[in-house]
Each structure stands twice: as C-alpha cells, then as structure tokens.
Amino acid sequence: MIKVHNLTKKFGKLVAVNDISFNVNKGEIFAFLGPNGAGKSTTIKILTTLLHPTSGTVTLDGHDAVHHPDEVRRSFGIVFQDPSVDDELTAWENMEFHGVLYGMPTKVRRERIDQLLTFVELSDRKDSLVKEFSGGMKRRLEIARGLLHHPKVIFLDEPTLGLDPQTRNHMWSYLKNLNQQEGTTVFFTTHYMEEADRVADKVAVIDHGKIVAQGTTDEIKQQAGVDNLEEAFIKLTGHAIRTEEVGAVDRLRAQSQMWRGRRK
Amino acid sequence: MRLEVLYILWLRQLKRYIRSRARIIGSLGQPILFLVALGFGFGPIFEQAGGGNYIQFLAPGVIAMSILFTAMFSGIEVIWDRQFGFLKETLVAPVSRLDIMIGRTLGGATVSVIQGIIVLGITLIVGFRPTHLLLLPVSLGFMILIGVFFTALGTAIASKLQDMQGFQLIMNFLIMPTFFLSGALFPLEGLPGALSIITKLNPLAYGVDGLRGTLINQSHLGISTDFIVMGVLTAIVLWIGTYLFSKIEA
C-alpha cells in the first residue's frame, strides 16, 4: 500500500531524512516511531504530498506521490499533529467543506457526515462553532473528517497526544474496527510505546533521518534483547534528549496566544 | 476547474466574514474617521482653493481605501490559515492549487466589495451624492477589480511569508503608500514630477480615478483607460499569485 524507496530529504545542508526504505502492506497497522526531530513529520509530509523528496520515490496505492499527487491525495486521509479544523466554522461545515473538496456526491456526503459525527459523539454539537470545542473534541472531529472520503490509508500524526484514556480507547477501538472491517491501512506516529506495542502490527524506528529498526514489535524487542518496546526504543535511539528548532509557525502560535488568550 | 470547489472556498470566506461582527464594525471605524475628520476638516480649504465640495471628492477615495484594506487582509489571511493548520487541510485535498487560489480570491474580493458598499452607504449619510446613477454598475465593476487585484496581491505576498513578522513591513511600505499616493485624498493634477510618476505606477490610482469618474464624473485619466489598466493588472497579479501559491509547501 505504501512503498518508500531510498527516500532522502534535505533542507539546505540539513539532511532530515537520509535514504530510508520501507513498505506498509494493505490492511496493516503501522507505527512510525522516533524521538523528536528524527524525521517522522518530514516523512509524513512527503507521503502526503506536502513536501517533495530530494531523491527517492514514494508510492501510495500504486501512485507516485510526485507525479500523480491527486490520485495519492484521494487515497489517504490524515489527522495532523496540530489542529487543522477551521475554528470559525461549525463541525458540520468543516465536514461538508472536506467532502466537497474530495468531490463526494451530495447524498453520500451528507449520510456519511451524519454517520461519522454520530460515531465520534459530536452529532449533538454539529452546529456549534469549532472554536467552542475542547482539544479532545477537535481531535475527534479531525478523525471523523479524515475518514469521510473512505480513504484506503489513514495517517495519524501523534493522534492521542493530550487525549484522556477514554477518548484514546474509543478512538483506537474504532480504528481497529475500521481496519478489520474495511481493510483500511493505518499509519501512525506516537511517543507512547505501550500504545504502539498494543495496536501496531509492524513498527519502524527512525533516528537522525535513518531507519534503525523495523519489523513486528516482537522482532524489535528481540533485536534489542529486551522484553518491552520502551526499553528497546531507548536502546536503539540512546538516552540523549533531543532538541528541535522552533519553527516559524510555533513562534506565530505563541504570538497569537498573547493576543487572543483564549486559544489552547 | 471544479465549480463546487470554488463555491465552497468562496462560501467559507463569506461565512468567516459575516461571523466576525467585531471585525466588520472595527473596519468601518477608519473610513468613518477619514470621512469626518478629513472631509469636514479640509473641506473649507479645498473649497477655497477651487476644488469644489471635498466630501464629493473624498468619498470615492475612502470607498477604494476600505476595499484596499479588506482585500489585502483577506489575502494575507493565508498566513493565519497556515498558522492554524487549516491550509494543510486544503493542500492535501485532491484539488488543484489554481482552484484554491481562485476560490479564496473570489471570496476575499466579495467580502471587500461588500465592505466597499457599506462604506458607500455611510458616505451617503455624510452627504455624498453620486451624480451618475446610471454608471453605478460600472462603479461596482471598479470595486470588484480593486477587490480582486488586492486580494490576489495579498495572497501572493502571504505565499512567500512564514509568519506575521513581515506584516508591519507590508503595512507601512506597501498598503499605506498605495493608499496615500493613489489620489484618494488629493487630486493628482500638478504634482511634483517624481510623485506624479509614482502615482502613475500605482494600481489603486486607476481604481480611484475610475470610481471617481463613474460616481461624480471627475476622471483624470479617462474611465476606459482606468478600466483597461485595472483589468490587465488584475489578470497579471492573479497569474503571479497563482504561480506563487502553487509553490507553497506546508
């Protein structure tokens, strides 16, 4: 379903992703792990056509991400790490907007919006502006939106960050269900190793732009010679705490917090 | 090009505008201040100098001003969309960048023209009287051109900016000079050489002149010249804006 071959991405002199290759099969739940700044987000951006690779190829569902971006875009749904819903629109309007962009016929679109909003338990709030929502509610809305157009792959970039255990469980049970019923491939990143251990069929660990281990969770543990994924992860990637450069967007976010105060 | 995509992008801009009442009211403060303070303040001098009724002269300029500001801000909103992540939602969708750019621009332009019409209403209260009611549709045409031009320009600039750091720069070195050197506040006849050249290069000068020509029959350059220049410039800036927007990487 996802094929990454000798992928490299450079930003000037910085090599964010260094010659990585991996495959994700159809219907797999795949965890992409790594410390901060290891190259996870860059890889996801390339997989989702937001960035062009410096070299190497990426194919999704048989389509090349550089040459056929629209086919690729139709085949996946994504839940970003940062909220990406429009605060000034209602939950329903955000869904409607998404459905129209993906060219869904009106009838199918409306039915599916109702279904998904009910599933994420937001149907009673569908006409509320998203800016009144809590972080968890926004996340649920984003998940519903990402699934609206029946994607073959769903990307989730740290989907459970800041969610309470109830929401987290609910979310994973739905995703697993979807994975089993419809064969949707799930590609996610997380910092919670027990989560990866529990839900993922396969795991890849990336560090300093290189893949340092991949396989089933058991294989990874065996390779590191320990019996849980967290220890294996630390063994593979070391104890040093990583620093990430603060991007322009983070600075802007901080500024707007000062101005508006109410945003979390 | 998919019309439903353009429509939903346009609708989004419009909904955001209508829901931000504070923004609508706030953005009316400036034109009202200009009309009242400058209009009545400079009125007697303008009349003594043989310029006629200053409110009549000023009103088209203030209408153009409100469209300029609203349109530029709508364009620059791309930066906010980038910040709040919504831009990514549109960029990963199977929609061409051209459609996104056009839809957004039409939305921003519509909002700015609505703003212009509200200001036109206010000028009527203050005492402005258009002399050419038949040419009102042409005035609307000029308002649309100004709106599209500056929304596209704002979008083009915002495509190259990562955050609001450069915003002050744009405000002071682009928006303000564009406004003050457009003939919105004073006649362009008999200006010193250098200033006269700058105003000739200012797109808004043609928009203001066209508005004044159609509303009170006082055109310095000729309505058809104004229309052609604005039309061609709008096409060019749309093209540049689309190119820059298509290069956006999130």
mmCIF file of N, CA, C and O in Angstrom, chain A residues 1 3 41-42 45 49 54 79 86 106 123 126 134 153 161 172 183 199-200 214 226 234 241 244-245 263:
data_model
loop_
_atom_site.group_PDB
_atom_site.id
_atom_site.type_symbol
_atom_site.label_atom_id
_atom_site.label_comp_id
_atom_site.label_asym_id
_atom_site.label_seq_id
_atom_site.Cartn_x
_atom_site.Cartn_y
_atom_site.Cartn_z
ATOM 1 N N MET A 1 0.841 -1.213 0.000
ATOM 2 C CA MET A 1 0.000 0.000 0.000
ATOM 3 C C MET A 1 0.873 1.259 0.000
ATOM 4 O O MET A 1 0.685 2.147 -0.823
ATOM 5 N N LYS A 3 4.853 2.379 -0.385
ATOM 6 C CA LYS A 3 6.217 1.938 -0.689
ATOM 7 C C LYS A 3 7.138 3.150 -0.673
ATOM 8 O O LYS A 3 6.929 4.106 -1.410
ATOM 9 N N SER A 41 7.936 13.643 11.034
ATOM 10 C CA SER A 41 6.982 14.562 10.413
ATOM 11 C C SER A 41 7.358 14.855 8.969
ATOM 12 O O SER A 41 6.481 14.957 8.112
ATOM 13 N N THR A 42 8.649 14.989 8.702
ATOM 14 C CA THR A 42 9.089 15.231 7.333
ATOM 15 C C THR A 42 8.654 14.072 6.440
ATOM 16 O O THR A 42 8.136 14.278 5.336
ATOM 17 N N LYS A 45 5.019 14.277 5.770
ATOM 18 C CA LYS A 45 4.713 15.347 4.818
ATOM 19 C C LYS A 45 5.017 14.918 3.387
ATOM 20 O O LYS A 45 4.309 15.283 2.452
ATOM 21 N N THR A 49 2.196 14.289 0.180
ATOM 22 C CA THR A 49 2.386 15.239 -0.925
ATOM 23 C C THR A 49 2.578 16.698 -0.502
ATOM 24 O O THR A 49 2.531 17.600 -1.331
ATOM 25 N N THR A 54 13.871 15.062 -1.957
ATOM 26 C CA THR A 54 15.078 15.479 -2.675
ATOM 27 C C THR A 54 15.476 14.372 -3.646
ATOM 28 O O THR A 54 15.843 14.631 -4.783
ATOM 29 N N VAL A 79 -4.846 12.845 9.941
ATOM 30 C CA VAL A 79 -5.094 13.627 11.149
ATOM 31 C C VAL A 79 -3.754 14.212 11.540
ATOM 32 O O VAL A 79 -2.825 13.486 11.893
ATOM 33 N N ASP A 86 -11.199 24.460 10.865
ATOM 34 C CA ASP A 86 -11.448 25.901 10.845
ATOM 35 C C ASP A 86 -12.306 26.269 12.046
ATOM 36 O O ASP A 86 -13.456 25.846 12.159
ATOM 37 N N THR A 106 -23.426 14.666 -3.193
ATOM 38 C CA THR A 106 -24.117 15.274 -2.054
ATOM 39 C C THR A 106 -24.768 14.261 -1.109
ATOM 40 O O THR A 106 -24.601 14.342 0.107
ATOM 41 N N SER A 123 -22.539 14.539 17.237
ATOM 42 C CA SER A 123 -23.705 14.901 16.430
ATOM 43 C C SER A 123 -24.584 15.934 17.135
ATOM 44 O O SER A 123 -25.202 16.760 16.471
ATOM 45 N N LYS A 126 -23.069 19.398 16.317
ATOM 46 C CA LYS A 126 -22.625 19.597 14.932
ATOM 47 C C LYS A 126 -22.780 21.027 14.438
ATOM 48 O O LYS A 126 -22.073 21.452 13.549
ATOM 49 N N SER A 134 -13.321 21.654 22.967
ATOM 50 C CA SER A 134 -12.093 21.340 23.703
ATOM 51 C C SER A 134 -11.127 20.634 22.754
ATOM 52 O O SER A 134 -11.506 20.234 21.650
ATOM 53 N N VAL A 153 -5.812 4.594 3.150
ATOM 54 C CA VAL A 153 -4.806 4.726 4.203
ATOM 55 C C VAL A 153 -5.200 5.901 5.074
ATOM 56 O O VAL A 153 -5.622 6.934 4.560
ATOM 57 N N LEU A 161 -2.060 12.397 21.477
ATOM 58 C CA LEU A 161 -1.412 13.392 22.324
ATOM 59 C C LEU A 161 -2.469 14.253 23.015
ATOM 60 O O LEU A 161 -3.313 14.849 22.365
ATOM 61 N N TRP A 172 -9.092 4.179 19.329
ATOM 62 C CA TRP A 172 -8.385 3.001 18.821
ATOM 63 C C TRP A 172 -9.345 1.854 18.524
ATOM 64 O O TRP A 172 -9.149 1.120 17.564
ATOM 65 N N GLY A 183 -10.503 -3.009 5.897
ATOM 66 C CA GLY A 183 -9.117 -3.197 5.455
ATOM 67 C C GLY A 183 -8.344 -1.895 5.305
ATOM 68 O O GLY A 183 -7.375 -1.815 4.553
ATOM 69 N N VAL A 199 -1.233 -1.765 19.644
ATOM 70 C CA VAL A 199 -2.063 -1.742 18.430
ATOM 71 C C VAL A 199 -1.333 -2.068 17.126
ATOM 72 O O VAL A 199 -1.962 -2.516 16.179
ATOM 73 N N ALA A 200 -0.012 -1.866 17.082
ATOM 74 C CA ALA A 200 0.646 -1.960 15.779
ATOM 75 C C ALA A 200 0.977 -3.389 15.379
ATOM 76 O O ALA A 200 1.374 -4.202 16.199
ATOM 77 N N GLN A 214 13.217 -2.160 11.975
ATOM 78 C CA GLN A 214 11.823 -2.322 11.567
ATOM 79 C C GLN A 214 11.426 -3.788 11.593
ATOM 80 O O GLN A 214 12.264 -4.672 11.491
ATOM 81 N N VAL A 226 15.565 -6.964 24.712
ATOM 82 C CA VAL A 226 14.815 -6.587 25.912
ATOM 83 C C VAL A 226 13.374 -7.058 25.744
ATOM 84 O O VAL A 226 12.984 -7.484 24.660
ATOM 85 N N ILE A 234 14.631 2.936 23.639
ATOM 86 C CA ILE A 234 15.719 3.712 24.238
ATOM 87 C C ILE A 234 17.075 3.091 23.909
ATOM 88 O O ILE A 234 18.042 3.795 23.635
ATOM 89 N N ILE A 241 18.576 13.618 25.225
ATOM 90 C CA ILE A 241 17.325 14.324 24.947
ATOM 91 C C ILE A 241 17.523 15.226 23.742
ATOM 92 O O ILE A 241 18.522 15.945 23.633
ATOM 93 N N GLU A 244 14.655 20.408 19.310
ATOM 94 C CA GLU A 244 14.124 20.709 17.995
ATOM 95 C C GLU A 244 14.137 22.208 17.832
ATOM 96 O O GLU A 244 13.826 22.939 18.767
ATOM 97 N N GLU A 245 14.478 22.640 16.645
ATOM 98 C CA GLU A 245 14.467 24.069 16.403
ATOM 99 C C GLU A 245 13.023 24.558 16.392
ATOM 100 O O GLU A 245 12.131 23.883 15.892
ATOM 101 N N ARG A 263 -7.112 30.806 23.154
ATOM 102 C CA ARG A 263 -6.743 29.587 22.433
ATOM 103 C C ARG A 263 -5.849 28.693 23.247
ATOM 104 O O ARG A 263 -4.957 29.157 23.919
#
